[in-house]
mmCIF file of C-alpha atoms in Angstrom:
data_model
loop_
_atom_site.group_PDB
_atom_site.id
_atom_site.type_symbol
_atom_site.label_atom_id
_atom_site.label_comp_id
_atom_site.label_asym_id
_atom_site.label_seq_id
_atom_site.Cartn_x
_atom_site.Cartn_y
_atom_site.Cartn_z
ATOM 1 C CA MET A 1219 -7.627 -19.537 -3.354
ATOM 2 C CA LYS A 1220 -8.134 -17.142 -6.210
ATOM 3 C CA GLU A 1221 -4.597 -15.441 -7.133
ATOM 4 C CA LEU A 1222 -4.007 -12.599 -9.328
ATOM 5 C CA GLU A 1223 -1.323 -11.961 -11.285
ATOM 6 C CA ILE A 1224 1.072 -9.085 -10.992
ATOM 7 C CA GLY A 1225 0.969 -7.419 -14.177
ATOM 8 C CA LYS A 1226 2.571 -8.916 -16.888
ATOM 9 C CA SER A 1227 5.794 -10.412 -14.454
ATOM 10 C CA GLY A 1228 4.464 -14.006 -14.246
ATOM 11 C CA ILE A 1229 3.273 -13.607 -10.100
ATOM 12 C CA LYS A 1230 0.501 -14.448 -8.807
ATOM 13 C CA VAL A 1231 -0.664 -14.013 -5.444
ATOM 14 C CA PRO A 1232 -4.086 -13.524 -3.305
ATOM 15 C CA PHE A 1233 -5.913 -10.549 -3.486
ATOM 16 C CA LEU A 1234 -4.688 -9.505 -0.276
ATOM 17 C CA GLY A 1235 -1.296 -7.742 1.118
ATOM 18 C CA LEU A 1236 0.514 -6.494 3.867
ATOM 19 C CA GLY A 1237 1.503 -3.295 4.616
ATOM 20 C CA THR A 1238 4.137 -2.269 6.922
ATOM 21 C CA TRP A 1239 4.368 1.613 7.484
ATOM 22 C CA ALA A 1240 2.632 1.230 10.871
ATOM 23 C CA ILE A 1241 5.572 -0.921 11.640
ATOM 24 C CA GLY A 1242 8.262 1.836 11.338
ATOM 25 C CA GLY A 1243 5.967 3.473 13.641
ATOM 26 C CA GLY A 1244 7.843 7.047 14.150
ATOM 27 C CA SER A 1245 5.789 10.429 15.846
ATOM 28 C CA TRP A 1246 2.706 9.429 12.678
ATOM 29 C CA TRP A 1247 2.489 5.728 14.333
ATOM 30 C CA GLY A 1248 3.596 5.859 17.506
ATOM 31 C CA ASP A 1249 6.172 3.071 19.022
ATOM 32 C CA ASN A 1250 6.073 -0.548 18.287
ATOM 33 C CA GLU A 1251 7.391 -3.755 19.758
ATOM 34 C CA GLU A 1252 10.025 -5.156 17.619
ATOM 35 C CA GLN A 1253 8.972 -9.142 18.587
ATOM 36 C CA GLU A 1254 5.588 -8.199 18.061
ATOM 37 C CA SER A 1255 6.161 -6.972 14.642
ATOM 38 C CA ILE A 1256 7.750 -10.113 14.173
ATOM 39 C CA TYR A 1257 4.940 -12.160 15.076
ATOM 40 C CA THR A 1258 2.496 -9.979 13.204
ATOM 41 C CA ILE A 1259 4.039 -10.623 10.049
ATOM 42 C CA GLN A 1260 4.449 -13.912 10.503
ATOM 43 C CA GLU A 1261 1.088 -15.012 11.334
ATOM 44 C CA ALA A 1262 -0.062 -12.449 8.424
ATOM 45 C CA ILE A 1263 2.092 -15.294 6.028
ATOM 46 C CA ASP A 1264 1.242 -18.457 8.136
ATOM 47 C CA ARG A 1265 -3.228 -17.237 7.429
ATOM 48 C CA GLY A 1266 -1.913 -17.276 3.923
ATOM 49 C CA ILE A 1267 -0.586 -13.561 2.995
ATOM 50 C CA ARG A 1268 1.696 -13.737 0.152
ATOM 51 C CA TRP A 1269 2.825 -10.201 -0.795
ATOM 52 C CA ILE A 1270 4.427 -8.213 2.116
ATOM 53 C CA ASP A 1271 5.091 -4.705 1.216
ATOM 54 C CA THR A 1272 7.448 -2.209 3.257
ATOM 55 C CA ALA A 1273 9.626 0.344 2.280
ATOM 56 C CA PRO A 1274 12.953 2.455 3.450
ATOM 57 C CA VAL A 1275 11.406 5.413 4.402
ATOM 58 C CA TYR A 1276 9.141 3.704 6.971
ATOM 59 C CA GLY A 1277 10.923 4.685 10.133
ATOM 60 C CA LEU A 1278 13.598 5.544 8.254
ATOM 61 C CA GLY A 1279 14.899 1.646 7.705
ATOM 62 C CA TYR A 1280 13.524 0.201 10.312
ATOM 63 C CA SER A 1281 10.589 -1.246 8.922
ATOM 64 C CA GLU A 1282 13.114 -2.926 6.371
ATOM 65 C CA LYS A 1283 14.840 -4.197 8.669
ATOM 66 C CA VAL A 1284 12.179 -5.498 11.006
ATOM 67 C CA VAL A 1285 10.810 -7.640 7.897
ATOM 68 C CA GLY A 1286 13.915 -8.957 7.552
ATOM 69 C CA ARG A 1287 13.905 -10.518 10.607
ATOM 70 C CA ALA A 1288 10.643 -11.121 10.030
ATOM 71 C CA LEU A 1289 11.562 -13.259 6.706
ATOM 72 C CA GLU A 1290 14.122 -15.171 8.775
ATOM 73 C CA GLY A 1291 13.850 -18.938 6.908
ATOM 74 C CA ARG A 1292 10.484 -17.752 5.277
ATOM 75 C CA ARG A 1293 11.794 -15.821 2.527
ATOM 76 C CA ASP A 1294 10.402 -18.178 -0.184
ATOM 77 C CA LYS A 1295 7.359 -18.542 1.169
ATOM 78 C CA VAL A 1296 6.534 -14.707 0.073
ATOM 79 C CA ILE A 1297 6.430 -12.141 -2.477
ATOM 80 C CA LEU A 1298 8.527 -8.715 -1.303
ATOM 81 C CA SER A 1299 8.143 -5.806 -2.039
ATOM 82 C CA THR A 1300 10.155 -2.304 -1.299
ATOM 83 C CA LYS A 1301 10.712 0.853 -3.151
ATOM 84 C CA CYS A 1302 13.642 3.363 -3.424
ATOM 85 C CA ALA A 1303 13.736 7.566 -4.639
ATOM 86 C CA LEU A 1304 13.378 9.135 -1.103
ATOM 87 C CA GLU A 1305 16.774 9.843 0.729
ATOM 88 C CA TRP A 1306 17.933 11.421 4.061
ATOM 89 C CA ASP A 1307 21.674 10.633 3.130
ATOM 90 C CA HIS A 1308 21.766 13.479 0.915
ATOM 91 C CA GLU A 1309 20.215 16.602 -0.011
ATOM 92 C CA THR A 1310 19.028 16.893 -3.649
ATOM 93 C CA PRO A 1311 17.104 19.742 -5.396
ATOM 94 C CA CYS A 1312 13.913 18.256 -4.566
ATOM 95 C CA PHE A 1313 12.594 18.354 -1.058
ATOM 96 C CA HIS A 1314 9.860 15.867 0.164
ATOM 97 C CA LYS A 1315 9.198 16.358 3.578
ATOM 98 C CA GLU A 1316 10.573 16.262 6.579
ATOM 99 C CA VAL A 1317 10.557 12.849 9.241
ATOM 100 C CA ASP A 1318 10.458 13.322 13.376
ATOM 101 C CA GLY A 1319 13.137 15.596 12.148
ATOM 102 C CA THR A 1320 14.588 14.711 9.778
ATOM 103 C CA LYS A 1321 14.667 15.892 5.756
ATOM 104 C CA VAL A 1322 13.867 13.720 3.389
ATOM 105 C CA TYR A 1323 14.389 14.066 -0.674
ATOM 106 C CA ARG A 1324 13.449 12.768 -3.953
ATOM 107 C CA ASP A 1325 16.204 11.330 -6.539
ATOM 108 C CA LEU A 1326 14.907 9.772 -9.471
ATOM 109 C CA SER A 1327 18.572 9.126 -10.597
ATOM 110 C CA LYS A 1328 20.189 5.939 -11.969
ATOM 111 C CA LYS A 1329 23.018 6.191 -9.015
ATOM 112 C CA SER A 1330 20.510 6.306 -5.966
ATOM 113 C CA ILE A 1331 18.248 3.889 -7.766
ATOM 114 C CA MET A 1332 20.390 1.743 -7.391
ATOM 115 C CA GLU A 1333 22.264 2.119 -4.373
ATOM 116 C CA ASP A 1334 18.764 2.006 -2.999
ATOM 117 C CA VAL A 1335 17.527 -1.285 -3.636
ATOM 118 C CA ASP A 1336 21.635 -2.269 -2.652
ATOM 119 C CA ARG A 1337 20.780 -0.802 0.961
ATOM 120 C CA SER A 1338 17.777 -2.219 0.712
ATOM 121 C CA LEU A 1339 18.533 -5.864 0.050
ATOM 122 C CA ILE A 1340 20.794 -5.706 3.362
ATOM 123 C CA ASN A 1341 17.888 -4.121 5.943
ATOM 124 C CA LEU A 1342 16.074 -7.079 4.081
ATOM 125 C CA LYS A 1343 18.200 -9.912 4.207
ATOM 126 C CA THR A 1344 18.204 -11.395 1.042
ATOM 127 C CA ASP A 1345 19.969 -11.390 -2.376
ATOM 128 C CA TYR A 1346 16.514 -10.393 -4.473
ATOM 129 C CA ILE A 1347 13.302 -7.820 -4.178
ATOM 130 C CA ASP A 1348 10.221 -9.366 -6.281
ATOM 131 C CA ILE A 1349 8.187 -5.882 -7.221
ATOM 132 C CA CYS A 1350 11.287 -2.821 -6.375
ATOM 133 C CA TYR A 1351 8.017 0.562 -6.452
ATOM 134 C CA THR A 1352 9.458 4.168 -6.812
ATOM 135 C CA HIS A 1353 7.723 5.474 -4.093
ATOM 136 C CA TRP A 1354 7.226 8.799 -5.504
ATOM 137 C CA GLN A 1355 8.139 10.929 -8.489
ATOM 138 C CA SER A 1356 10.103 13.934 -9.750
ATOM 139 C CA PRO A 1357 7.722 16.999 -10.354
ATOM 140 C CA ASP A 1358 11.369 17.446 -12.304
ATOM 141 C CA ARG A 1359 11.202 15.391 -15.525
ATOM 142 C CA ALA A 1360 15.152 18.201 -16.651
ATOM 143 C CA LEU A 1361 16.419 16.648 -12.630
ATOM 144 C CA TYR A 1362 15.202 13.371 -13.208
ATOM 145 C CA PRO A 1363 14.483 11.544 -16.769
ATOM 146 C CA LEU A 1364 12.230 8.860 -16.481
ATOM 147 C CA GLU A 1365 14.038 7.179 -18.923
ATOM 148 C CA GLU A 1366 17.186 7.294 -17.144
ATOM 149 C CA THR A 1367 15.208 6.061 -13.696
ATOM 150 C CA MET A 1368 13.715 3.421 -16.032
ATOM 151 C CA ASP A 1369 17.127 2.805 -17.134
ATOM 152 C CA ALA A 1370 18.287 1.539 -13.695
ATOM 153 C CA LEU A 1371 14.537 -0.529 -12.683
ATOM 154 C CA MET A 1372 15.470 -2.327 -16.072
ATOM 155 C CA THR A 1373 19.356 -2.988 -15.060
ATOM 156 C CA LEU A 1374 19.064 -3.834 -11.570
ATOM 157 C CA LYS A 1375 15.865 -6.549 -13.226
ATOM 158 C CA LYS A 1376 18.341 -8.330 -15.391
ATOM 159 C CA GLN A 1377 21.292 -8.011 -12.585
ATOM 160 C CA GLY A 1378 18.556 -10.355 -10.460
ATOM 161 C CA LYS A 1379 17.900 -7.831 -7.981
ATOM 162 C CA ILE A 1380 14.642 -7.345 -8.903
ATOM 163 C CA ARG A 1381 11.623 -9.370 -10.295
ATOM 164 C CA ALA A 1382 9.098 -6.403 -11.695
ATOM 165 C CA ILE A 1383 9.097 -3.131 -11.137
ATOM 166 C CA GLY A 1384 5.984 -0.669 -9.905
ATOM 167 C CA ALA A 1385 5.313 3.057 -9.423
ATOM 168 C CA SER A 1386 3.755 4.153 -6.397
ATOM 169 C CA ASN A 1387 2.008 7.549 -6.348
ATOM 170 C CA VAL A 1388 1.848 8.260 -10.083
ATOM 171 C CA THR A 1389 -0.398 9.989 -13.090
ATOM 172 C CA ALA A 1390 -1.918 8.178 -16.243
ATOM 173 C CA GLN A 1391 1.089 9.975 -18.180
ATOM 174 C CA ASP A 1392 3.385 8.398 -15.435
ATOM 175 C CA ILE A 1393 1.857 5.263 -16.493
ATOM 176 C CA GLU A 1394 3.135 6.324 -20.196
ATOM 177 C CA GLU A 1395 5.951 7.199 -19.694
ATOM 178 C CA TYR A 1396 6.987 4.064 -17.896
ATOM 179 C CA CYS A 1397 5.786 1.791 -20.076
ATOM 180 C CA SER A 1398 7.458 3.771 -22.606
ATOM 181 C CA PHE A 1399 10.945 2.799 -22.325
ATOM 182 C CA GLY A 1400 10.086 -0.657 -20.594
ATOM 183 C CA GLN A 1401 7.664 -3.222 -18.693
ATOM 184 C CA LEU A 1402 5.818 -2.087 -15.583
ATOM 185 C CA ASP A 1403 3.882 -4.716 -13.336
ATOM 186 C CA VAL A 1404 2.462 -2.642 -10.939
ATOM 187 C CA ILE A 1405 0.970 0.598 -9.162
ATOM 188 C CA GLN A 1406 0.848 1.658 -6.051
ATOM 189 C CA GLU A 1407 -2.228 4.641 -5.207
ATOM 190 C CA LYS A 1408 -4.718 5.473 -1.900
ATOM 191 C CA TYR A 1409 -8.204 3.550 -3.050
ATOM 192 C CA SER A 1410 -10.784 3.174 -1.198
ATOM 193 C CA ILE A 1411 -14.261 2.500 -0.937
ATOM 194 C CA LEU A 1412 -14.398 6.601 -0.340
ATOM 195 C CA THR A 1413 -11.685 7.518 -2.329
ATOM 196 C CA ARG A 1414 -11.678 6.574 -6.110
ATOM 197 C CA ARG A 1415 -9.847 8.458 -7.606
ATOM 198 C CA VAL A 1416 -7.981 6.780 -9.490
ATOM 199 C CA GLU A 1417 -10.685 4.515 -11.248
ATOM 200 C CA ALA A 1418 -11.733 7.902 -13.580
ATOM 201 C CA GLU A 1419 -8.028 8.699 -13.627
ATOM 202 C CA LEU A 1420 -5.201 5.487 -13.322
ATOM 203 C CA ALA A 1421 -7.703 2.224 -14.449
ATOM 204 C CA PRO A 1422 -8.331 3.130 -17.865
ATOM 205 C CA VAL A 1423 -4.731 3.650 -18.478
ATOM 206 C CA CYS A 1424 -3.464 0.329 -16.936
ATOM 207 C CA ARG A 1425 -6.076 -1.301 -18.891
ATOM 208 C CA GLN A 1426 -4.403 -0.515 -22.075
ATOM 209 C CA TYR A 1427 -0.962 -1.716 -20.497
ATOM 210 C CA GLY A 1428 -1.285 -4.519 -18.587
ATOM 211 C CA VAL A 1429 -0.183 -2.514 -15.672
ATOM 212 C CA SER A 1430 -2.042 -4.359 -12.022
ATOM 213 C CA ILE A 1431 -3.044 -1.666 -9.488
ATOM 214 C CA GLN A 1432 -2.185 -2.079 -5.362
ATOM 215 C CA ALA A 1433 -4.774 -0.549 -3.731
ATOM 216 C CA TYR A 1434 -3.053 0.808 -0.334
ATOM 217 C CA SER A 1435 -5.165 2.774 3.240
ATOM 218 C CA PRO A 1436 -8.110 0.541 2.177
ATOM 219 C CA LEU A 1437 -9.872 1.184 5.204
ATOM 220 C CA GLU A 1438 -9.203 4.782 4.909
ATOM 221 C CA GLN A 1439 -6.416 4.401 8.079
ATOM 222 C CA GLY A 1440 -8.486 2.064 10.239
ATOM 223 C CA LEU A 1441 -11.896 4.500 9.814
ATOM 224 C CA LEU A 1442 -13.658 1.932 8.151
ATOM 225 C CA THR A 1443 -12.784 -1.331 11.200
ATOM 226 C CA GLY A 1444 -16.217 0.105 12.855
ATOM 227 C CA LYS A 1445 -13.376 0.426 15.873
ATOM 228 C CA VAL A 1446 -13.894 3.918 15.818
ATOM 229 C CA THR A 1447 -16.184 6.500 17.296
ATOM 230 C CA MET A 1448 -17.157 10.323 17.364
ATOM 231 C CA ASP A 1449 -15.727 10.173 19.811
ATOM 232 C CA THR A 1450 -12.247 8.865 19.279
ATOM 233 C CA GLU A 1451 -9.810 11.082 19.352
ATOM 234 C CA LEU A 1452 -6.021 11.472 17.639
ATOM 235 C CA SER A 1453 -2.907 13.405 18.865
ATOM 236 C CA PRO A 1454 -1.687 16.250 17.509
ATOM 237 C CA GLY A 1455 0.707 14.044 15.684
ATOM 238 C CA ASP A 1456 -1.504 11.437 13.976
ATOM 239 C CA VAL A 1457 -1.338 11.138 10.227
ATOM 240 C CA ARG A 1458 -5.391 10.475 10.496
ATOM 241 C CA ASN A 1459 -5.468 14.219 11.133
ATOM 242 C CA TYR A 1460 -4.268 14.907 7.714
ATOM 243 C CA ASN A 1461 -7.919 13.092 6.253
ATOM 244 C CA ILE A 1462 -10.736 14.176 4.918
ATOM 245 C CA TRP A 1463 -12.630 11.188 5.738
ATOM 246 C CA TRP A 1464 -11.871 11.698 9.552
ATOM 247 C CA GLU A 1465 -12.706 15.144 9.451
ATOM 248 C CA PRO A 1466 -16.549 14.844 11.932
ATOM 249 C CA GLY A 1467 -19.058 15.699 9.655
ATOM 250 C CA ASN A 1468 -17.584 13.236 7.127
ATOM 251 C CA ARG A 1469 -16.842 10.672 9.750
ATOM 252 C CA LEU A 1470 -20.116 10.420 11.383
ATOM 253 C CA LYS A 1471 -21.586 10.341 7.502
ATOM 254 C CA VAL A 1472 -19.205 6.846 7.127
ATOM 255 C CA LEU A 1473 -20.411 5.836 10.032
ATOM 256 C CA ASN A 1474 -23.784 5.656 9.918
ATOM 257 C CA MET A 1475 -23.429 3.678 6.731
ATOM 258 C CA LEU A 1476 -21.332 1.053 8.406
ATOM 259 C CA GLU A 1477 -24.447 1.037 11.047
ATOM 260 C CA GLY A 1478 -27.029 0.026 8.050
ATOM 261 C CA TRP A 1479 -24.328 -2.081 7.165
ATOM 262 C CA LYS A 1480 -24.842 -4.570 10.061
ATOM 263 C CA PRO A 1481 -27.504 -6.765 8.669
ATOM 264 C CA TYR A 1482 -24.655 -7.650 6.034
ATOM 265 C CA CYS A 1483 -22.017 -8.300 9.199
ATOM 266 C CA GLU A 1484 -24.552 -10.447 10.039
ATOM 267 C CA LYS A 1485 -25.250 -12.288 6.859
ATOM 268 C CA TYR A 1486 -21.797 -12.787 6.541
ATOM 269 C CA ASN A 1487 -20.711 -13.598 9.734
ATOM 270 C CA CYS A 1488 -17.738 -11.673 9.409
ATOM 271 C CA THR A 1489 -16.449 -7.378 10.732
ATOM 272 C CA PRO A 1490 -17.312 -3.923 9.014
ATOM 273 C CA GLY A 1491 -12.807 -4.304 7.779
ATOM 274 C CA ASN A 1492 -13.470 -7.492 6.575
ATOM 275 C CA LEU A 1493 -16.683 -6.792 4.323
ATOM 276 C CA THR A 1494 -14.228 -3.448 3.662
ATOM 277 C CA ILE A 1495 -11.675 -5.274 2.258
ATOM 278 C CA ALA A 1496 -13.795 -8.069 0.222
ATOM 279 C CA LEU A 1497 -15.626 -4.888 -0.964
ATOM 280 C CA THR A 1498 -13.085 -3.417 -1.940
ATOM 281 C CA SER A 1499 -11.334 -6.198 -3.670
ATOM 282 C CA GLU A 1500 -14.546 -6.877 -6.001
ATOM 283 C CA MET A 1501 -14.269 -2.560 -7.141
ATOM 284 C CA LEU A 1502 -11.828 -3.094 -9.811
ATOM 285 C CA ASP A 1503 -11.221 -5.988 -11.394
ATOM 286 C CA GLY A 1504 -7.996 -7.703 -10.360
ATOM 287 C CA VAL A 1505 -6.852 -4.971 -7.547
ATOM 288 C CA HIS A 1506 -4.629 -5.622 -5.215
ATOM 289 C CA VAL A 1507 -5.619 -4.639 -1.417
ATOM 290 C CA LEU A 1508 -2.946 -3.550 0.258
ATOM 291 C CA CYS A 1509 -3.988 -3.493 4.548
ATOM 292 C CA GLY A 1510 -1.413 -2.074 7.557
ATOM 293 C CA ALA A 1511 -1.038 -4.513 10.775
ATOM 294 C CA ARG A 1512 1.268 -4.237 13.176
ATOM 295 C CA LYS A 1513 -0.763 -6.388 15.865
ATOM 296 C CA ILE A 1514 -1.189 -10.150 15.460
ATOM 297 C CA VAL A 1515 -5.411 -9.201 15.941
ATOM 298 C CA GLN A 1516 -5.417 -7.077 13.159
ATOM 299 C CA VAL A 1517 -3.531 -9.795 10.651
ATOM 300 C CA GLN A 1518 -6.633 -12.565 12.404
ATOM 301 C CA ASP A 1519 -8.748 -10.263 11.235
ATOM 302 C CA ASN A 1520 -7.866 -8.960 8.102
ATOM 303 C CA VAL A 1521 -7.211 -12.370 6.525
ATOM 304 C CA LYS A 1522 -10.776 -13.603 7.070
ATOM 305 C CA ALA A 1523 -11.885 -10.757 3.791
ATOM 306 C CA MET A 1524 -10.111 -13.446 1.322
ATOM 307 C CA LYS A 1525 -12.622 -15.982 2.360
ATOM 308 C CA LEU A 1526 -15.663 -13.776 1.813
ATOM 309 C CA VAL A 1527 -17.775 -14.567 -1.445
ATOM 310 C CA LEU A 1528 -20.464 -11.628 -1.602
ATOM 311 C CA GLU A 1529 -22.977 -11.670 -3.380
ATOM 312 C CA ALA A 1530 -24.219 -9.140 -7.112
ATOM 313 C CA GLU A 1531 -27.153 -7.397 -4.725
ATOM 314 C CA ASP A 1532 -25.404 -7.028 -2.324
ATOM 315 C CA ILE A 1533 -22.388 -5.552 -3.971
ATOM 316 C CA GLU A 1534 -24.234 -3.301 -5.892
ATOM 317 C CA GLN A 1535 -26.779 -2.223 -2.765
ATOM 318 C CA MET A 1536 -23.479 -1.064 -0.758
ATOM 319 C CA LYS A 1537 -21.852 0.802 -3.799
ATOM 320 C CA ALA A 1538 -25.231 3.017 -3.700
ATOM 321 C CA ASP A 1539 -25.130 3.784 -0.062
ATOM 322 C CA ILE A 1540 -21.637 4.456 -0.971
ATOM 323 C CA SER A 1541 -22.774 6.500 -3.953
ATOM 324 C CA ARG A 1542 -24.856 8.686 -1.689
ATOM 325 C CA VAL A 1543 -22.278 9.142 1.279
ATOM 326 C CA LEU A 1544 -20.080 10.610 -1.608
ATOM 327 C CA GLN A 1545 -22.467 13.174 -2.612
ATOM 328 C CA ASP A 1546 -23.921 14.309 0.407
#
């Protein structure tokens, strides 16, 4: 199976990774059964997924702890990434948002980042993290100079606590500044066949500096799986209520597009979700695709995408179909 390098780190993995945001539960995702979550992570590893991604804020520490339990005896089989710089145990001048009644703040200071990573090492039951991302960036460089943020991450790298540095939810200028202060290997951004900001705004600067891209929400939070209909209802607190592609008019256009892709699903003996994941991996050169899952059956379906080899003519036709949806 083809493996992609993560930036200049020397770390190589298959293009598909497992995201564990939903495993964190909470009002956005609903409660999870912990043992099922553990089995889901282990199933992903057994089926060839080697990159497991989490974050402290997912369930306010819960997702990291579940991942840590799932990786006991398997830590050497995976590339593990987590994040830093979102806090809920102290206030800062930079409020981020409220998560289930808890106020979360951004703190990209060296002190806070060092503490974050130490806490994550405990939660994850490991003595090193392969990739550490800054989860969200500071809107005020005077408050948290990027040079200080990068100094913290480079120090952690020298200490052996992390192997590579990542940044999430960034601008092109952020990437350039990170690279001016040290080695940035990967960014993690929302990217799908429908959400394409990354292509024009971030991909060129990433190519310039040798920074990889890991795409999150490639299935638009389930919309592109083929399991959603116009009758699918979301609870009031569901995060997908804020996704423009889930709005009725846009949803209808997307579902019609997927209906037109049924012949491809038959040709490649796959589901719409498999097809979408494989197609996403072809949209940007070297892109890593992160798919969330909290049930074994979701993992079993997603991993089929790693074995799909789409023909160039089919890729171009599907891209044309997507363009029509985006232009309508």
